[in-house]
Tab-separated table of C-alpha atoms in Angstrom:
chain	number	residue	atom	x	y	z
A	1	MET	CA	157.983	136.345	-29.990
A	2	THR	CA	160.312	133.338	-30.154
A	3	ILE	CA	160.908	131.372	-26.933
A	4	GLN	CA	163.804	128.916	-26.528
A	5	TRP	CA	164.876	127.351	-23.218
A	6	TYR	CA	167.284	124.414	-22.898
A	7	PRO	CA	169.311	124.580	-19.660
A	8	GLY	CA	172.567	122.643	-19.557
A	9	HIS	CA	171.284	120.054	-17.083
A	10	MET	CA	168.698	118.893	-19.648
A	11	ALA	CA	171.389	117.674	-22.065
A	12	LYS	CA	172.965	115.726	-19.190
A	13	THR	CA	169.537	114.345	-18.257
A	14	LYS	CA	168.977	113.081	-21.785
A	15	ARG	CA	172.245	111.136	-21.693
A	16	LYS	CA	171.356	109.642	-18.297
A	17	ILE	CA	167.920	108.595	-19.565
A	18	GLN	CA	169.534	106.769	-22.469
A	19	GLU	CA	171.684	104.824	-19.999
A	20	ASP	CA	168.829	104.033	-17.598
A	21	LEU	CA	166.468	102.835	-20.338
A	22	LYS	CA	168.391	99.557	-20.407
A	23	LEU	CA	166.829	98.781	-17.015
A	24	ILE	CA	163.274	99.801	-17.942
A	25	ASP	CA	160.296	97.582	-18.806
A	26	VAL	CA	157.579	100.194	-19.438
A	27	VAL	CA	157.795	103.915	-20.250
A	28	ILE	CA	155.147	106.317	-18.950
A	29	GLU	CA	154.935	109.448	-21.073
A	30	LEU	CA	153.268	112.299	-19.227
A	31	LEU	CA	151.660	114.970	-21.393
A	32	ASP	CA	149.625	118.040	-20.523
A	33	ALA	CA	146.034	117.423	-21.627
A	34	ARG	CA	145.745	121.059	-22.721
A	35	ILE	CA	148.577	120.699	-25.248
A	36	PRO	CA	149.197	117.025	-26.067
A	37	ILE	CA	151.193	117.970	-29.178
A	38	SER	CA	153.328	120.773	-27.799
A	39	SER	CA	153.999	118.995	-24.488
A	40	LYS	CA	155.272	115.891	-26.279
A	41	ASN	CA	159.047	115.873	-26.514
A	42	PRO	CA	159.661	114.771	-30.131
A	43	GLU	CA	162.861	112.992	-29.066
A	44	ILE	CA	161.211	110.578	-26.630
A	45	ASP	CA	159.975	107.967	-29.104
A	46	SER	CA	163.431	107.619	-30.634
A	47	LEU	CA	164.977	107.492	-27.143
A	48	ILE	CA	162.808	104.637	-25.874
A	49	LYS	CA	163.294	102.568	-29.056
A	50	GLY	CA	159.993	100.726	-29.112
A	51	LYS	CA	159.651	99.925	-25.405
A	52	PRO	CA	156.052	99.484	-24.194
A	53	LYS	CA	154.546	102.890	-23.457
A	54	VAL	CA	151.482	104.354	-21.745
A	55	ILE	CA	150.493	107.974	-22.376
A	56	LEU	CA	149.094	109.948	-19.469
A	57	LEU	CA	147.101	113.070	-20.284
A	58	ASN	CA	147.633	114.929	-17.044
A	59	LYS	CA	145.791	118.003	-15.769
A	60	SER	CA	142.756	116.754	-17.680
A	61	ASP	CA	140.590	118.550	-15.110
A	62	MET	CA	141.959	121.852	-16.491
A	63	SER	CA	141.404	121.105	-20.173
A	64	ASP	CA	138.256	121.470	-22.267
A	65	PRO	CA	136.115	118.286	-21.909
A	66	ARG	CA	135.195	118.507	-25.605
A	67	SER	CA	138.864	118.507	-26.501
A	68	ASN	CA	139.545	115.571	-24.174
A	69	GLU	CA	136.934	113.582	-26.057
A	70	LEU	CA	138.562	114.372	-29.408
A	71	TRP	CA	141.964	113.274	-28.137
A	72	GLY	CA	140.438	110.052	-26.833
A	73	HIS	CA	139.137	109.251	-30.315
A	74	TYR	CA	142.545	110.108	-31.784
A	75	TYR	CA	144.474	107.743	-29.507
A	76	ASP	CA	141.878	104.994	-29.958
A	77	GLU	CA	142.229	105.236	-33.728
A	78	ASN	CA	146.024	105.067	-33.421
A	79	LYS	CA	145.828	102.118	-31.020
A	80	GLN	CA	147.803	103.948	-28.361
A	81	ASP	CA	147.220	103.288	-24.669
A	82	TYR	CA	146.250	106.503	-22.898
A	83	ILE	CA	144.780	107.504	-19.547
A	84	TYR	CA	143.363	110.826	-18.367
A	85	THR	CA	144.965	111.726	-15.057
A	86	ASN	CA	144.884	114.320	-12.327
A	87	SER	CA	148.133	114.090	-10.401
A	88	ILE	CA	146.702	115.925	-7.383
A	89	THR	CA	143.523	113.879	-6.850
A	90	GLY	CA	144.946	110.587	-8.088
A	91	LYS	CA	142.454	110.210	-10.922
A	92	GLY	CA	143.699	107.567	-13.360
A	93	ILE	CA	146.324	105.980	-11.088
A	94	LYS	CA	144.493	102.662	-10.675
A	95	GLU	CA	144.037	102.510	-14.437
A	96	LEU	CA	147.741	103.222	-14.921
A	97	ILE	CA	148.850	100.416	-12.614
A	98	THR	CA	146.451	98.039	-14.380
A	99	ALA	CA	147.784	99.105	-17.792
A	100	ILE	CA	151.404	98.579	-16.711
A	101	GLU	CA	150.691	95.117	-15.340
A	102	LYS	CA	148.740	94.212	-18.478
A	103	LYS	CA	151.651	95.200	-20.711
A	104	MET	CA	154.011	93.032	-18.664
A	105	ALA	CA	151.654	90.086	-18.078
A	106	HIS	CA	153.330	87.834	-20.663
A	107	VAL	CA	156.795	88.562	-19.249
A	108	ILE	CA	155.667	87.888	-15.673
A	109	GLU	CA	154.037	84.626	-16.774
A	110	ARG	CA	157.212	83.568	-18.570
A	111	ASP	CA	159.303	84.342	-15.484
A	112	LEU	CA	156.918	82.387	-13.256
A	113	LYS	CA	157.481	79.336	-15.401
A	114	LYS	CA	161.193	79.796	-14.810
A	115	GLY	CA	160.661	80.005	-11.057
A	116	ARG	CA	161.101	83.779	-10.725
A	117	ILE	CA	158.114	84.663	-8.569
A	118	ASN	CA	158.871	88.185	-7.349
A	119	ARG	CA	159.788	89.962	-10.549
A	120	GLN	CA	159.415	93.699	-10.229
A	121	ILE	CA	158.265	95.880	-13.116
A	122	LYS	CA	160.570	98.828	-13.627
A	123	CYS	CA	158.998	101.906	-15.180
A	124	MET	CA	160.339	105.276	-16.230
A	125	ILE	CA	158.244	108.417	-16.238
A	126	LEU	CA	159.161	110.970	-18.884
A	127	GLY	CA	157.789	114.410	-19.598
A	128	ILE	CA	158.544	118.083	-19.966
A	129	PRO	CA	159.065	120.405	-16.963
A	130	ASN	CA	156.096	121.314	-14.773
A	131	VAL	CA	153.719	118.787	-16.292
A	132	GLY	CA	153.036	117.177	-12.896
A	133	LYS	CA	155.459	114.241	-12.724
A	134	SER	CA	156.582	114.605	-9.118
A	135	THR	CA	153.064	115.293	-7.854
A	136	LEU	CA	151.794	112.210	-9.685
A	137	ILE	CA	154.545	110.042	-8.188
A	138	ASN	CA	153.854	111.352	-4.691
A	139	THR	CA	150.172	110.531	-5.097
A	140	MET	CA	150.944	107.066	-6.456
A	141	ALA	CA	153.339	106.286	-3.623
A	142	GLY	CA	151.086	107.856	-0.989
A	143	ARG	CA	153.829	109.977	0.489
A	144	ALA	CA	156.135	112.865	-0.409
A	145	SER	CA	158.653	110.668	-2.234
A	146	ALA	CA	159.725	113.124	-4.886
A	147	LYS	CA	160.437	116.792	-4.390
A	148	THR	CA	157.715	118.903	-5.960
A	149	GLY	CA	157.476	122.530	-6.927
A	150	ASN	CA	155.554	124.865	-9.166
A	151	LEU	CA	158.641	125.955	-11.073
A	152	PRO	CA	159.886	124.177	-14.201
A	153	GLY	CA	162.983	122.087	-13.630
A	154	VAL	CA	162.692	121.397	-9.873
A	155	THR	CA	163.551	117.688	-10.138
A	156	ARG	CA	167.251	117.409	-10.953
A	157	SER	CA	168.298	113.843	-10.087
A	158	ASN	CA	166.933	110.395	-10.848
A	159	GLN	CA	165.376	108.375	-8.034
A	160	TRP	CA	163.530	105.048	-7.732
A	161	ILE	CA	160.137	105.113	-6.022
A	162	LYS	CA	158.116	102.058	-5.004
A	163	VAL	CA	154.511	102.639	-6.060
A	164	SER	CA	153.155	99.124	-5.440
A	165	GLN	CA	154.392	95.705	-4.347
A	166	ARG	CA	155.379	94.962	-7.926
A	167	ILE	CA	156.049	98.322	-9.583
A	168	LEU	CA	159.114	100.531	-9.221
A	169	LEU	CA	159.117	103.933	-10.883
A	170	LEU	CA	162.184	105.870	-11.948
A	171	ASP	CA	161.526	109.585	-11.758
A	172	THR	CA	163.515	111.788	-14.110
A	173	PRO	CA	163.884	115.552	-14.407
A	174	GLY	CA	161.729	117.218	-17.040
A	175	ILE	CA	163.447	117.525	-20.389
A	176	LEU	CA	162.695	119.837	-23.269
A	177	TRP	CA	164.349	119.607	-26.657
A	178	PRO	CA	167.103	121.904	-27.970
A	179	LYS	CA	164.997	123.953	-30.388
A	180	PHE	CA	161.288	124.574	-30.871
A	181	GLU	CA	160.807	124.508	-34.636
A	182	ASP	CA	157.403	126.191	-34.370
A	183	PRO	CA	157.355	129.429	-32.304
A	184	ILE	CA	153.786	128.741	-31.164
A	185	VAL	CA	155.041	125.622	-29.338
A	186	GLY	CA	157.236	127.740	-27.069
A	187	LEU	CA	154.345	130.110	-26.469
A	188	LYS	CA	151.974	127.321	-25.442
A	189	LEU	CA	154.615	125.873	-23.124
A	190	ALA	CA	154.961	129.324	-21.568
A	191	TRP	CA	151.180	129.577	-21.092
A	192	ILE	CA	151.049	126.302	-19.119
A	193	GLY	CA	154.125	127.165	-17.039
A	194	SER	CA	156.760	124.841	-18.538
A	195	ILE	CA	159.102	127.690	-19.517
A	196	LYS	CA	161.018	129.762	-16.985
A	197	GLU	CA	159.132	133.056	-16.593
A	198	THR	CA	162.223	135.255	-16.725
A	199	ILE	CA	163.197	134.333	-20.283
A	200	TYR	CA	160.162	135.596	-22.190
A	201	ASP	CA	158.086	138.757	-22.445
A	202	ARG	CA	155.104	138.264	-20.147
A	203	GLU	CA	153.095	141.132	-21.625
A	204	ASP	CA	153.517	139.790	-25.144
A	205	ALA	CA	152.535	136.295	-23.974
A	206	ALA	CA	149.399	137.721	-22.333
A	207	LEU	CA	148.437	139.677	-25.449
A	208	LYS	CA	148.819	136.559	-27.586
A	209	LEU	CA	146.750	134.654	-25.034
A	210	ILE	CA	143.937	137.175	-25.488
A	211	SER	CA	144.181	136.692	-29.244
A	212	PHE	CA	143.838	132.909	-28.860
A	213	LEU	CA	141.010	133.131	-26.353
A	214	ARG	CA	139.151	135.631	-28.484
A	215	GLU	CA	139.187	133.181	-31.375
A	216	SER	CA	138.410	129.981	-29.456
A	217	TYR	CA	136.949	130.927	-26.064
A	218	GLU	CA	135.563	134.439	-26.418
A	219	HIS	CA	132.700	133.638	-24.060
A	220	CYS	CA	135.226	132.893	-21.302
A	221	LEU	CA	136.767	136.349	-21.643
A	222	ILE	CA	133.359	138.028	-21.606
A	223	GLU	CA	132.094	136.085	-18.590
A	224	ARG	CA	135.271	136.196	-16.508
A	225	TYR	CA	136.067	139.874	-16.985
A	226	ASN	CA	132.557	141.236	-17.555
A	227	ILE	CA	133.513	143.048	-20.752
A	228	ASP	CA	131.940	143.647	-24.132
A	229	ILE	CA	133.909	142.561	-27.189
A	230	ASN	CA	133.097	144.270	-30.466
A	231	PRO	CA	134.080	142.951	-33.927
A	232	SER	CA	136.111	146.128	-34.461
A	233	ASP	CA	138.151	145.663	-31.263
A	234	GLU	CA	141.852	144.931	-31.609
A	235	ASP	CA	143.442	142.494	-29.166
A	236	ILE	CA	145.053	145.395	-27.330
A	237	ASP	CA	141.619	146.987	-26.901
A	238	ILE	CA	140.416	143.871	-25.089
A	239	TYR	CA	143.602	143.843	-23.018
A	240	GLU	CA	142.889	147.421	-21.924
A	241	LYS	CA	139.215	146.721	-21.199
A	242	ILE	CA	140.258	143.906	-18.862
A	243	ALA	CA	142.807	146.167	-17.166
A	244	GLN	CA	140.216	148.873	-16.630
A	245	LYS	CA	137.678	146.413	-15.195
A	246	ARG	CA	140.291	145.200	-12.703
A	247	GLY	CA	141.386	148.724	-11.857
A	248	PHE	CA	144.955	148.201	-13.079
A	249	ILE	CA	145.529	151.886	-13.779
A	250	GLN	CA	148.728	153.745	-12.938
A	251	LYS	CA	149.043	157.356	-11.852
A	252	GLY	CA	148.164	159.629	-14.730
A	253	GLY	CA	145.525	157.222	-16.029
A	254	ASN	CA	147.912	154.890	-17.891
A	255	ILE	CA	147.157	151.191	-18.184
A	256	ASP	CA	149.356	148.930	-16.017
A	257	TYR	CA	150.125	146.413	-18.757
A	258	SER	CA	152.580	144.414	-16.642
A	259	ARG	CA	150.173	143.852	-13.778
A	260	THR	CA	147.413	142.938	-16.218
A	261	ALA	CA	149.668	140.391	-17.920
A	262	GLU	CA	150.599	138.741	-14.631
A	263	MET	CA	146.942	138.542	-13.627
A	264	LEU	CA	145.877	136.993	-16.947
A	265	LEU	CA	148.631	134.368	-16.963
A	266	ASP	CA	148.014	133.536	-13.304
A	267	GLU	CA	144.262	133.180	-13.767
A	268	LEU	CA	144.852	130.951	-16.784
A	269	LYS	CA	147.115	128.734	-14.662
A	270	LYS	CA	144.471	128.549	-11.908
A	271	THR	CA	141.657	127.741	-14.399
A	272	LYS	CA	139.782	130.875	-13.381
A	273	ILE	CA	139.266	131.864	-17.026
A	274	GLY	CA	137.785	128.457	-17.762
A	275	LYS	CA	138.765	124.965	-18.846
A	276	ILE	CA	140.928	125.760	-21.841
A	277	SER	CA	142.589	123.488	-24.408
A	278	PHE	CA	145.080	124.952	-26.843
A	279	GLU	CA	145.267	122.014	-29.264
A	280	ASN	CA	142.975	119.492	-30.920
A	281	PRO	CA	143.950	116.456	-33.007
């Protein structure tokens, strides 16, 4: 299964970001902690052209703590500023504001010497669709400043939001890149909800999810769905065992594959299967 999704407004957004970057002091790159590689737009680093950057690993409450630790070591070794965040609870926001001010401390000090005492720090938040940008901004600002939604691509226009006395944040719509070179990238983006549901085969995505979980989190499948998994079982066998346990059987005794797929993908999204990470450094 190959998934590609690049709506026309994303190309327009990319051009607008390039224009707005002239105004920006610090870039905040928001990644999904479950897939820090696949949720990183490979075009962003070339777009920002060396501007100071802080990486936020959002939804870190949904990812595997062991994986979070590995990513922490990775970013430390590469001397990259990173913060684990939870856009709903506000975890990591104080650390983010501190990191932004630290990166701009020398500029603020220079401006003070020139008599400019109220210099504001202008930041831009960048990330793929449905990674939690608007929710994070709302939490930072303490009010519903940016429209939020659980569908990829809700934010369509740029807006400035005041998040502290000194910091202004420019929200931008989520942008993907024109082509996923590796098919598994599109699949992982679909699993976390960054791809529009109507453009890919949900049953195929669910079957591939079972294959991944069987290899890396088999205990989660066994515990969540109260099934036995035998070495001889094919992925489809496990799929059908889950369906039978949930009673997803159509008239005539046939498995309701569609309903099972929707349940699996929904329970993954709600962390009911467990805290799952799909990538390690």
